[in-house]
PDB file of C-alpha atoms in Angstrom:
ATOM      1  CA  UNK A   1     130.227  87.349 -75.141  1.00  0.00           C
ATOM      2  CA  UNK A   2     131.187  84.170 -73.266  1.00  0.00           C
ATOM      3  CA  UNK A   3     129.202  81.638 -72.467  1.00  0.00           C
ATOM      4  CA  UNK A   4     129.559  78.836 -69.682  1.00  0.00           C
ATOM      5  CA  UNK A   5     127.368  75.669 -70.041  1.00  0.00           C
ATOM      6  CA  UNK A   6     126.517  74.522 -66.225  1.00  0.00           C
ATOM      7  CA  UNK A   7     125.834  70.669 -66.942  1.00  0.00           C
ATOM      8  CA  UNK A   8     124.033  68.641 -63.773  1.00  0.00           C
ATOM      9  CA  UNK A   9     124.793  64.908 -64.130  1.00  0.00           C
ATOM     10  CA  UNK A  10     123.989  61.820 -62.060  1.00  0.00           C
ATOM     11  CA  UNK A  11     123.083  58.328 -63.637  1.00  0.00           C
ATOM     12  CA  UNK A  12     122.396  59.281 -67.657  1.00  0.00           C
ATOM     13  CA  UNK A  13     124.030  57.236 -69.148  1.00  0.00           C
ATOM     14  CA  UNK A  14     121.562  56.790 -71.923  1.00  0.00           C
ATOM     15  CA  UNK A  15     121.937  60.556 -72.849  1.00  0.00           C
ATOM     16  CA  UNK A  16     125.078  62.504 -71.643  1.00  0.00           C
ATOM     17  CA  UNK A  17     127.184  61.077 -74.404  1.00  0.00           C
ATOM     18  CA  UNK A  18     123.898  63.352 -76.652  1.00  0.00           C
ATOM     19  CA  UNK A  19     124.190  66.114 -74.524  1.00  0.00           C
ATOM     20  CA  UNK A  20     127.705  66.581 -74.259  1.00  0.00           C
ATOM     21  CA  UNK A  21     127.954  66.739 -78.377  1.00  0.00           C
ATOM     22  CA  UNK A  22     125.457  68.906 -78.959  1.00  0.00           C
ATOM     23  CA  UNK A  23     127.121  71.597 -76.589  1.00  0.00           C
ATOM     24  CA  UNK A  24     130.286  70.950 -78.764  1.00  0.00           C
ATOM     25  CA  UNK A  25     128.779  71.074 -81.867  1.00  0.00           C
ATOM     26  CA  UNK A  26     127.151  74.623 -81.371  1.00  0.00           C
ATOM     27  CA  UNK A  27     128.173  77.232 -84.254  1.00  0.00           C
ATOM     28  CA  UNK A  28     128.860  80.178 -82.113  1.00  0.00           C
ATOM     29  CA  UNK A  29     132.455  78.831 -80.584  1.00  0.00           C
ATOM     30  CA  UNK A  30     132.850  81.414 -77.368  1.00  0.00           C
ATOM     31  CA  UNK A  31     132.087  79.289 -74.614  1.00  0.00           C
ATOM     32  CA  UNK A  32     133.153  76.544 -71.744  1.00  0.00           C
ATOM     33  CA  UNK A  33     131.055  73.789 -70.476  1.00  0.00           C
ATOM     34  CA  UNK A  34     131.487  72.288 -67.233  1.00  0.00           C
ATOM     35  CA  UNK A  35     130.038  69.069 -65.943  1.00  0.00           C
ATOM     36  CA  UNK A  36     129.168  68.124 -62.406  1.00  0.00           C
ATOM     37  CA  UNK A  37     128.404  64.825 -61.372  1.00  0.00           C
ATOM     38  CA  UNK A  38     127.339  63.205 -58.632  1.00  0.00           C
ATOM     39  CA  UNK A  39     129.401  60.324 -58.450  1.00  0.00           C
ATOM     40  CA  UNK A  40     127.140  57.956 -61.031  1.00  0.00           C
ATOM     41  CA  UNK A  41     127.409  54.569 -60.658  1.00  0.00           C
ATOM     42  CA  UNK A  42     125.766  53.417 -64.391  1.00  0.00           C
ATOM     43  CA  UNK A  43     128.534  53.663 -66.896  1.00  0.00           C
ATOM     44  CA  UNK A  44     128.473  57.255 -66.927  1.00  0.00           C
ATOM     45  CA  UNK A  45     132.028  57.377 -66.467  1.00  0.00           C
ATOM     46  CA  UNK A  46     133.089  55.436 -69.374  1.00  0.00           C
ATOM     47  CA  UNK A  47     131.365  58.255 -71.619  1.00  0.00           C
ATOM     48  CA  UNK A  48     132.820  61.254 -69.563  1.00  0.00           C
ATOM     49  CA  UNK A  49     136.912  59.681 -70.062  1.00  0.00           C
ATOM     50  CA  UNK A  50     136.357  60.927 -73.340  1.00  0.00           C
ATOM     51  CA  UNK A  51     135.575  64.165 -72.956  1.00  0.00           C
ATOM     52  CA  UNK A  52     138.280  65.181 -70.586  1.00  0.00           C
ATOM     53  CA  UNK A  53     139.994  67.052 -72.499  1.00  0.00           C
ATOM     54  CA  UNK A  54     137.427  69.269 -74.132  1.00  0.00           C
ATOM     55  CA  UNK A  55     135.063  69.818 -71.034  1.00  0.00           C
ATOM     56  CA  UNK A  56     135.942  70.786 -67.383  1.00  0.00           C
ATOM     57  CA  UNK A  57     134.264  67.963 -65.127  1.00  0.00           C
ATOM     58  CA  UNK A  58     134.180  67.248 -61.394  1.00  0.00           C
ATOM     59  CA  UNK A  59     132.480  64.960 -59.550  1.00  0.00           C
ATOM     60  CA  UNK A  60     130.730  65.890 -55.950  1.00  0.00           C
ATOM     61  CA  UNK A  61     129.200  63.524 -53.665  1.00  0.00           C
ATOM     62  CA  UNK A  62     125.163  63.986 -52.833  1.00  0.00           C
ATOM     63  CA  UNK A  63     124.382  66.510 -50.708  1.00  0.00           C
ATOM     64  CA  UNK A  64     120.629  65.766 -49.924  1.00  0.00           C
ATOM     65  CA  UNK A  65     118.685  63.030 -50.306  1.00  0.00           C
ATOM     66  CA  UNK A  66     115.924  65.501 -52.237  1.00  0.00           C
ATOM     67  CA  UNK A  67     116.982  65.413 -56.369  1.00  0.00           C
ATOM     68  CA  UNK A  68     116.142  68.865 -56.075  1.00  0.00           C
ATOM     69  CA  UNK A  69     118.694  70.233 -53.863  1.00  0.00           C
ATOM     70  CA  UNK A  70     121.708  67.855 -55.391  1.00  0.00           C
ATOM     71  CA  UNK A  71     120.620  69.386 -58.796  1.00  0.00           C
ATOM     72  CA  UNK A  72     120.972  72.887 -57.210  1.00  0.00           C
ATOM     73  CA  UNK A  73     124.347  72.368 -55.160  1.00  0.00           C
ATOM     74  CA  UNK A  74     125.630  70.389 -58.664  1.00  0.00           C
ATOM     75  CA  UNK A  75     124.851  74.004 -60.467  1.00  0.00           C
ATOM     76  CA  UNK A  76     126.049  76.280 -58.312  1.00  0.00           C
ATOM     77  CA  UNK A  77     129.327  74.555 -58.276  1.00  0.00           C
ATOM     78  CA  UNK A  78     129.671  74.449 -61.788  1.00  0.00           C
ATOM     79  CA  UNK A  79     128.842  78.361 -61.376  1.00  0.00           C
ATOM     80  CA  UNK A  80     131.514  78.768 -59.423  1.00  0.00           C
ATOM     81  CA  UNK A  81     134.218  77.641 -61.502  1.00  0.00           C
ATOM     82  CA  UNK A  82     132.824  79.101 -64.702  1.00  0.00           C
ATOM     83  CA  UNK A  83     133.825  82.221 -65.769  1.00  0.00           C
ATOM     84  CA  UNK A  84     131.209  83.236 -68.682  1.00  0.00           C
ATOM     85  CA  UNK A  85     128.772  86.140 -69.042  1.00  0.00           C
ATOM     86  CA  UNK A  86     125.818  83.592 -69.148  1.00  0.00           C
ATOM     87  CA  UNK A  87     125.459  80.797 -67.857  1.00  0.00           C
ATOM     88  CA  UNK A  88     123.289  78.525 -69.817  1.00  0.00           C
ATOM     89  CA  UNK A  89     121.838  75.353 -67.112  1.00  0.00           C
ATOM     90  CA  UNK A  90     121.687  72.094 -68.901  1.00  0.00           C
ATOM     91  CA  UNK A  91     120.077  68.821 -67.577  1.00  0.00           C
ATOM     92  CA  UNK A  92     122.251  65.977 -68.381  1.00  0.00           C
ATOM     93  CA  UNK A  93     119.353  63.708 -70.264  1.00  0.00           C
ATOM     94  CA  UNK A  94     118.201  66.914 -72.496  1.00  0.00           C
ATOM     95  CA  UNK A  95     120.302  68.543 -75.464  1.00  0.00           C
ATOM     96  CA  UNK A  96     120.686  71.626 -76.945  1.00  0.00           C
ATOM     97  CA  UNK A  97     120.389  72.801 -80.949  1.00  0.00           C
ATOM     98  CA  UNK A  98     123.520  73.606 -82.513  1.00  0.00           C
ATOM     99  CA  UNK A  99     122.651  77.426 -82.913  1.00  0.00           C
ATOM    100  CA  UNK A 100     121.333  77.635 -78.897  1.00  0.00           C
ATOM    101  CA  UNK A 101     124.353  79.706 -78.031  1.00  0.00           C
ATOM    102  CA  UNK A 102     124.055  81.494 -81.444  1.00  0.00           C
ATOM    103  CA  UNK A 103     120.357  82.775 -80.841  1.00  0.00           C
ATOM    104  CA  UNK A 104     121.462  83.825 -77.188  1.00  0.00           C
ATOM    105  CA  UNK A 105     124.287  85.832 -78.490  1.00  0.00           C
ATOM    106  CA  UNK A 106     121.839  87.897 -80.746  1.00  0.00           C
ATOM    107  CA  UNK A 107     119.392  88.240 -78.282  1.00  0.00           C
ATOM    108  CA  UNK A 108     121.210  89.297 -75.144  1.00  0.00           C
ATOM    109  CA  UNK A 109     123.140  91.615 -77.712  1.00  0.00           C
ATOM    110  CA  UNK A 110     119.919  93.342 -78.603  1.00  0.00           C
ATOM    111  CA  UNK A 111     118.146  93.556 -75.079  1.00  0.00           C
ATOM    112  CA  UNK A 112     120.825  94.563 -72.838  1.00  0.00           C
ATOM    113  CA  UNK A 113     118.657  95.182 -70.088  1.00  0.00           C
ATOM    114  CA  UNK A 114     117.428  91.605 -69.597  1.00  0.00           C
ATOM    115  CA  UNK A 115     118.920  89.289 -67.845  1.00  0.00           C
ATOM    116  CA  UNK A 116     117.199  85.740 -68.242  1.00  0.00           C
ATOM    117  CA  UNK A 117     116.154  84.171 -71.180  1.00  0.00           C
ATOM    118  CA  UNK A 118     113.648  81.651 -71.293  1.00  0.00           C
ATOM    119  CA  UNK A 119     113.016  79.236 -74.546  1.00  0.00           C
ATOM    120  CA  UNK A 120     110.025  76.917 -74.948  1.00  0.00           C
ATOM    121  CA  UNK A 121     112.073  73.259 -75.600  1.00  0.00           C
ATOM    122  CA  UNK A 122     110.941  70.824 -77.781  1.00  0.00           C
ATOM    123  CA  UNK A 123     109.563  68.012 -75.279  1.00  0.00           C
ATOM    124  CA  UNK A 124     110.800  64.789 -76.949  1.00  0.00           C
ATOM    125  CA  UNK A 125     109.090  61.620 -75.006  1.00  0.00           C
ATOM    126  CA  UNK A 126     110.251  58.544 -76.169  1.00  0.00           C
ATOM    127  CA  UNK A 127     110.215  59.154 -80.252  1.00  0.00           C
ATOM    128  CA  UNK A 128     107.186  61.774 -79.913  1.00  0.00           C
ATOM    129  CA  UNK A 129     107.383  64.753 -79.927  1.00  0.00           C
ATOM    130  CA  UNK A 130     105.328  67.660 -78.561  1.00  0.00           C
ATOM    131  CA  UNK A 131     105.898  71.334 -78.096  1.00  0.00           C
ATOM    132  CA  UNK A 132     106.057  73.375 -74.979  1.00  0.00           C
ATOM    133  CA  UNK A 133     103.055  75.470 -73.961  1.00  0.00           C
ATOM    134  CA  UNK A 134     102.759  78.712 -71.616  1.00  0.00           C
ATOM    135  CA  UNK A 135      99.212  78.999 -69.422  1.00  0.00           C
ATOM    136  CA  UNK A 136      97.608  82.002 -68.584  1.00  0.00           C
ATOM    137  CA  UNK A 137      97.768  82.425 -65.051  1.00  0.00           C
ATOM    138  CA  UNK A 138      94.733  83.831 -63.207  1.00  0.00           C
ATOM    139  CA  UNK A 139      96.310  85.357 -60.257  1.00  0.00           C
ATOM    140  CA  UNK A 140      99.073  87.064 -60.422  1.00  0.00           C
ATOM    141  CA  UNK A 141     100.019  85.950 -56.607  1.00  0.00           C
ATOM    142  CA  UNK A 142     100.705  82.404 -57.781  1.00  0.00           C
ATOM    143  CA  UNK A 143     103.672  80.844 -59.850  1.00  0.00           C
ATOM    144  CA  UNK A 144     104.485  81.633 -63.459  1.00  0.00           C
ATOM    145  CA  UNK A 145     104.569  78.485 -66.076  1.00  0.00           C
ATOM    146  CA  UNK A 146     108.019  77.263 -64.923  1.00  0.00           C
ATOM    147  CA  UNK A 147     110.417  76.603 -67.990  1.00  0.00           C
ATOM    148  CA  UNK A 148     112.359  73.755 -67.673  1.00  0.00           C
ATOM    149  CA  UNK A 149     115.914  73.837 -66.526  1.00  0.00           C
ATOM    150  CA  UNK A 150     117.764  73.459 -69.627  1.00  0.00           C
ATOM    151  CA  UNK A 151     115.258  76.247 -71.475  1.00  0.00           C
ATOM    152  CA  UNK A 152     116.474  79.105 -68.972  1.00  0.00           C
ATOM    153  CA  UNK A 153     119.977  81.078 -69.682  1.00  0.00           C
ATOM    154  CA  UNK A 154     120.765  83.396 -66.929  1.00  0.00           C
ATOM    155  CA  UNK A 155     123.728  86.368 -66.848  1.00  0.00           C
ATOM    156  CA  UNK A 156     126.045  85.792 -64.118  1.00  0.00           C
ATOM    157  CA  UNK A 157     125.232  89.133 -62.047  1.00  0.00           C
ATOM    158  CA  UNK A 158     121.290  87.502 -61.729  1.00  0.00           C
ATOM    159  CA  UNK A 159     122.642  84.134 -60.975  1.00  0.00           C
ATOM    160  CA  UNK A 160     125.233  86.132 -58.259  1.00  0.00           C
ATOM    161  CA  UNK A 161     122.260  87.914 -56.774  1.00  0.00           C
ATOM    162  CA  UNK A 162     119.990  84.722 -56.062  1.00  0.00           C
ATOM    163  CA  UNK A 163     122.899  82.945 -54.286  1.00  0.00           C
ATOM    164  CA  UNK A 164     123.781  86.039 -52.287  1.00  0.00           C
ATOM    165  CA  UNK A 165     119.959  86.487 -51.702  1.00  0.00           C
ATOM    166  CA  UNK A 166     119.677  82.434 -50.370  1.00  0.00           C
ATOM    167  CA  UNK A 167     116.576  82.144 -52.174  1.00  0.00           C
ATOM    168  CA  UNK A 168     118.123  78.467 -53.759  1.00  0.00           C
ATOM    169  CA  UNK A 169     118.365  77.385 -49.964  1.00  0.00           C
ATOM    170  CA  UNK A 170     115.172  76.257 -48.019  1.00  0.00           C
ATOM    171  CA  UNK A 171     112.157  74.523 -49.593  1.00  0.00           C
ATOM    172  CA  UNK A 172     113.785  71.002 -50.851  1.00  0.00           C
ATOM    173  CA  UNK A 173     111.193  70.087 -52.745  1.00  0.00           C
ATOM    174  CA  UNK A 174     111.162  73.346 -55.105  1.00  0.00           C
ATOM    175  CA  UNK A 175     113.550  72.813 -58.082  1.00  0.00           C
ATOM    176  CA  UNK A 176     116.126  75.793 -59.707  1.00  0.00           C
ATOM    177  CA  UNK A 177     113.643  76.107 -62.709  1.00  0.00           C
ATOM    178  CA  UNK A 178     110.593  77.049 -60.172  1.00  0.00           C
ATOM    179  CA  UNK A 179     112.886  79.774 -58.620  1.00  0.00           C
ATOM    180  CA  UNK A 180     114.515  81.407 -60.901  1.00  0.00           C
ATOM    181  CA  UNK A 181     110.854  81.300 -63.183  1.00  0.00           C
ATOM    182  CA  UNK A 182     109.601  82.928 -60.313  1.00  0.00           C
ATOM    183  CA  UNK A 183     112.031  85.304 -59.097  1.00  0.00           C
ATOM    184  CA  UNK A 184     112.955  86.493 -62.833  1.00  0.00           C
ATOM    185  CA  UNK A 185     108.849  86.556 -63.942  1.00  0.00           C
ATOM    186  CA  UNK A 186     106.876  87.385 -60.824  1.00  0.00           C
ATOM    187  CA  UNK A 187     109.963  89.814 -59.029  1.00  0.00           C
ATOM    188  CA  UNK A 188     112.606  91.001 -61.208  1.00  0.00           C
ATOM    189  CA  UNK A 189     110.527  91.386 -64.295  1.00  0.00           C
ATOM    190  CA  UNK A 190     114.074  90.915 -66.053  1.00  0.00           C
ATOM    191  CA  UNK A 191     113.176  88.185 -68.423  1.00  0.00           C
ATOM    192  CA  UNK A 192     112.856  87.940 -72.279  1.00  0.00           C
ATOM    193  CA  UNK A 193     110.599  84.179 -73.537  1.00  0.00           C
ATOM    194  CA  UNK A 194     111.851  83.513 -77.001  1.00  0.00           C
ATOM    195  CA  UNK A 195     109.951  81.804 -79.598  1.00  0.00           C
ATOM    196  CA  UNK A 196     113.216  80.146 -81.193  1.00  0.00           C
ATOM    197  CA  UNK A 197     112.955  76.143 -80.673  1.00  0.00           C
ATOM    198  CA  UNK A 198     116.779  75.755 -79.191  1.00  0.00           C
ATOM    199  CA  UNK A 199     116.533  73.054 -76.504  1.00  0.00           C
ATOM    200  CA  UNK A 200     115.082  69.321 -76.841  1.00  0.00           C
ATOM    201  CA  UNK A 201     113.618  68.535 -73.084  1.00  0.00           C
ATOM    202  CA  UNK A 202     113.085  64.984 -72.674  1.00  0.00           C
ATOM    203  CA  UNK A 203     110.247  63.661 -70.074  1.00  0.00           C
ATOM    204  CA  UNK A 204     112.242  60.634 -68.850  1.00  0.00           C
ATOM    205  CA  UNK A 205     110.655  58.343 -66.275  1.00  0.00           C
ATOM    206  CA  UNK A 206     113.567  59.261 -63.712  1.00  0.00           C
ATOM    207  CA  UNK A 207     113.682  63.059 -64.340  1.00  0.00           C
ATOM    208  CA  UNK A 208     113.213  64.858 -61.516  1.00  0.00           C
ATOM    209  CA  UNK A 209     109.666  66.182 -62.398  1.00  0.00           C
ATOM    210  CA  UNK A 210     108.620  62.130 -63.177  1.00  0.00           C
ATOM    211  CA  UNK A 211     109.650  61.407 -59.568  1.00  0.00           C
ATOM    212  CA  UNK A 212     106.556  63.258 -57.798  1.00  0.00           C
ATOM    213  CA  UNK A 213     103.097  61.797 -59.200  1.00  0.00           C
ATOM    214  CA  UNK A 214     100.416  64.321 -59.963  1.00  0.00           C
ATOM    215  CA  UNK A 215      97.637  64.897 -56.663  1.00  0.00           C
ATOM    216  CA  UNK A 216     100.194  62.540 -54.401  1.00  0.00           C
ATOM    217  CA  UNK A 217     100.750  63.225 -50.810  1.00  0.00           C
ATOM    218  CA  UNK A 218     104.523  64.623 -51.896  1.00  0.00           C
ATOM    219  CA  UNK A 219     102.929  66.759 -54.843  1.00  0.00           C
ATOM    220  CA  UNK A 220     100.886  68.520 -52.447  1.00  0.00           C
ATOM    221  CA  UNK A 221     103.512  68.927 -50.074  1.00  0.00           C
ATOM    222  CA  UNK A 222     105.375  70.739 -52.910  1.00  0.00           C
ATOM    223  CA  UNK A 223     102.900  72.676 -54.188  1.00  0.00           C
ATOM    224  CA  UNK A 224     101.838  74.142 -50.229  1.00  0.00           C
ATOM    225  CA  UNK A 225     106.096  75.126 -50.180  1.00  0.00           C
ATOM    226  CA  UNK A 226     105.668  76.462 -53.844  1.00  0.00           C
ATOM    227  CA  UNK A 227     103.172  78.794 -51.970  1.00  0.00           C
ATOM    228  CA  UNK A 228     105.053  79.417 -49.588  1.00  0.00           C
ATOM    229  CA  UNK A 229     108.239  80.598 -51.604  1.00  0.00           C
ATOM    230  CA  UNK A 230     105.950  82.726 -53.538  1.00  0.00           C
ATOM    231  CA  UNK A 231     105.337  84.361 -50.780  1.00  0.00           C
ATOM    232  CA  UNK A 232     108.170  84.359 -49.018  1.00  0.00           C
ATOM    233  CA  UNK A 233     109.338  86.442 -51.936  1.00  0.00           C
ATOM    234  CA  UNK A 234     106.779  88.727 -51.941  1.00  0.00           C
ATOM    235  CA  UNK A 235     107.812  89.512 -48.312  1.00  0.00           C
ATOM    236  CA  UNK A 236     111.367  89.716 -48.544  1.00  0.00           C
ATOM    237  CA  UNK A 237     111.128  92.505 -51.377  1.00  0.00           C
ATOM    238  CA  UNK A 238     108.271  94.083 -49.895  1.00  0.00           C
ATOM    239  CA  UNK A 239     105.231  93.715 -52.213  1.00  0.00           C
ATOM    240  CA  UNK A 240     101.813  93.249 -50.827  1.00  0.00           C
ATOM    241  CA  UNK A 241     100.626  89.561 -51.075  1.00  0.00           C
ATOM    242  CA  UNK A 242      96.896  88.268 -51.016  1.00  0.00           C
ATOM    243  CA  UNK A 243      96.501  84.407 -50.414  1.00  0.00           C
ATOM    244  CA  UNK A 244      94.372  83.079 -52.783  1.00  0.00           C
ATOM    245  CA  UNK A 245      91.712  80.248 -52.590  1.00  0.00           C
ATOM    246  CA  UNK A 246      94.354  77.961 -54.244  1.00  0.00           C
ATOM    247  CA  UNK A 247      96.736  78.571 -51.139  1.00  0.00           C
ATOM    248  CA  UNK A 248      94.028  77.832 -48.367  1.00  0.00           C
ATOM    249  CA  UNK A 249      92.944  74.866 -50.633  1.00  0.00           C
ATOM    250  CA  UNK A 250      96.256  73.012 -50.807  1.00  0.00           C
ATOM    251  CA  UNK A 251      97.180  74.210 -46.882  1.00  0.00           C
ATOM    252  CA  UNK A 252      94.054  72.067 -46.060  1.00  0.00           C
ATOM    253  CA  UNK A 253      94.822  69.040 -47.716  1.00  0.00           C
ATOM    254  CA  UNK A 254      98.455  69.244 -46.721  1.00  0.00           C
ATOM    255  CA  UNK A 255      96.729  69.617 -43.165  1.00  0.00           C
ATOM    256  CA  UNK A 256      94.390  66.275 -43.643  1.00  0.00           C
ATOM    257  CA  UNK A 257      97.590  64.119 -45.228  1.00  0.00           C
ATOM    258  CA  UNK A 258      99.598  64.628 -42.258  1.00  0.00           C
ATOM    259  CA  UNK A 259      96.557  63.919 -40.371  1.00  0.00           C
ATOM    260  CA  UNK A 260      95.545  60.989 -41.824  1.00  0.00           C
ATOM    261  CA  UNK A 261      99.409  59.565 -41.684  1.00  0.00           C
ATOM    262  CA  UNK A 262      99.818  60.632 -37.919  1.00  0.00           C
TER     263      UNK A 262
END
């Protein structure tokens, strides 16, 4: 079994140099990593003229001024150049254990029928440490816990079918981890949540997630399109959908926002 590491990069300097050796450094040796970047401008460069020859890297300019959608167009073009079984999505500022790919090997080998596998990362914030947790959902019409990007390793003929499907395009606000959490939890049912500690996830202050404050105007905006997608979804593969109180709540203060700003 292959694997291809799908790296998203723009502006870590502090950690790619972390990120790239621990994909190096794994024990199980069958795989290719391949870096995107999008054209950084803070040193990054310095650290990637050393791994040239080890790592396939290309560098893309922005596509979108949403984070979101340059970390998506950053991983799909890395997916299209790799050539490995799984694909294993890494965010340039988090790392992977050494025996990640090992793990995966054994557990894709065992469960043949599923096709994503989701760890829960160590979540390293500054020098502390803390541990990541699942919530029991109490609807089933609304979003699964979404596992960061660098937890979730996904076989090529899933990845295949969400590109073919479009259901990365639309919604700009709505990262790759929401969607494929989603689509693989709520829809395809194809998943497999491992209890093996095999990513570190840092909570940086410029992460993508840090960027939208908790009960803003743009974190309601999300969350109304996160409804939306949901059920969007539901639609598209034909499974009955009941709006919740949650949907009608966060439609009205969307509603009020744009009021209050117009």
């Amino acid at each position: 079994m292959k694997f291809s590491i799908l790296i998203s990069s723009y502006n870590k300097v502090n950690y790619i140099e972390k990120c790239i050796q621990s994909c190096l450094e794994q024990t199980y040796k069958n795989f290719e990593i391949i870096l995107i970047d999008n054209h950084s401008n803070d040193g990054t460069d310095t650290i990637l003229k050393k791994y040239e020859k080890n790592i396939i890297i290309k560098k893309v300019f922005k596509s979108s001024d949403y984070s979101s959608v340059n970390q998506i167009d950053l991983l799909k073009k890395a997916f299209q150049i790799s050539k490995g079984e799984v694909a294993c999505l890494l965010d340039a500022d988090d790392y992977f254990e050494n025996n990640k790919l090992e793990k995966l090997k054994t557990i894709f080998s065992k469960k043949k029928e599923i096709e994503v596998v989701f760890d829960k990362p160590k979540i390293l914030i500054n020098s502390n440490i803390n541990y990541f947790k699942i919530k029991n959902k109490y609807s089933k019409y609304i979003w699964p816990t979404t596992h960061p990007t660098s937890s979730i390793s996904i076989k090529r003929s899933f990845f295949k079918t969400i590109l073919e499907k479009q259901l990365f395009d639309n919604y700009p606000l709505l990262e790759i981890d929401f969607r494929i959490t989603s689509l693989s939890k709520i829809i395809y049912k194809n998943f497999f949540v491992t209890e093996e500690i095999i990513t570190v996830y840092r909570k940086v202050s410029d992460g993508i997630m840090s960027q939208i404050k908790k009960f803003s105007n743009k974190w309601w905006i999300k969350r109304l399109d996160a409804h939306y997608f949901i059920c969007d979804i539901f639609k598209k593969y034909k499974i009955p959908y009941k709006k919740n109180y949650d949907f009608y709540i966060t439609k009205a203060i969307v509603y009020l926002l744009n009021k209050q700003n117009n």
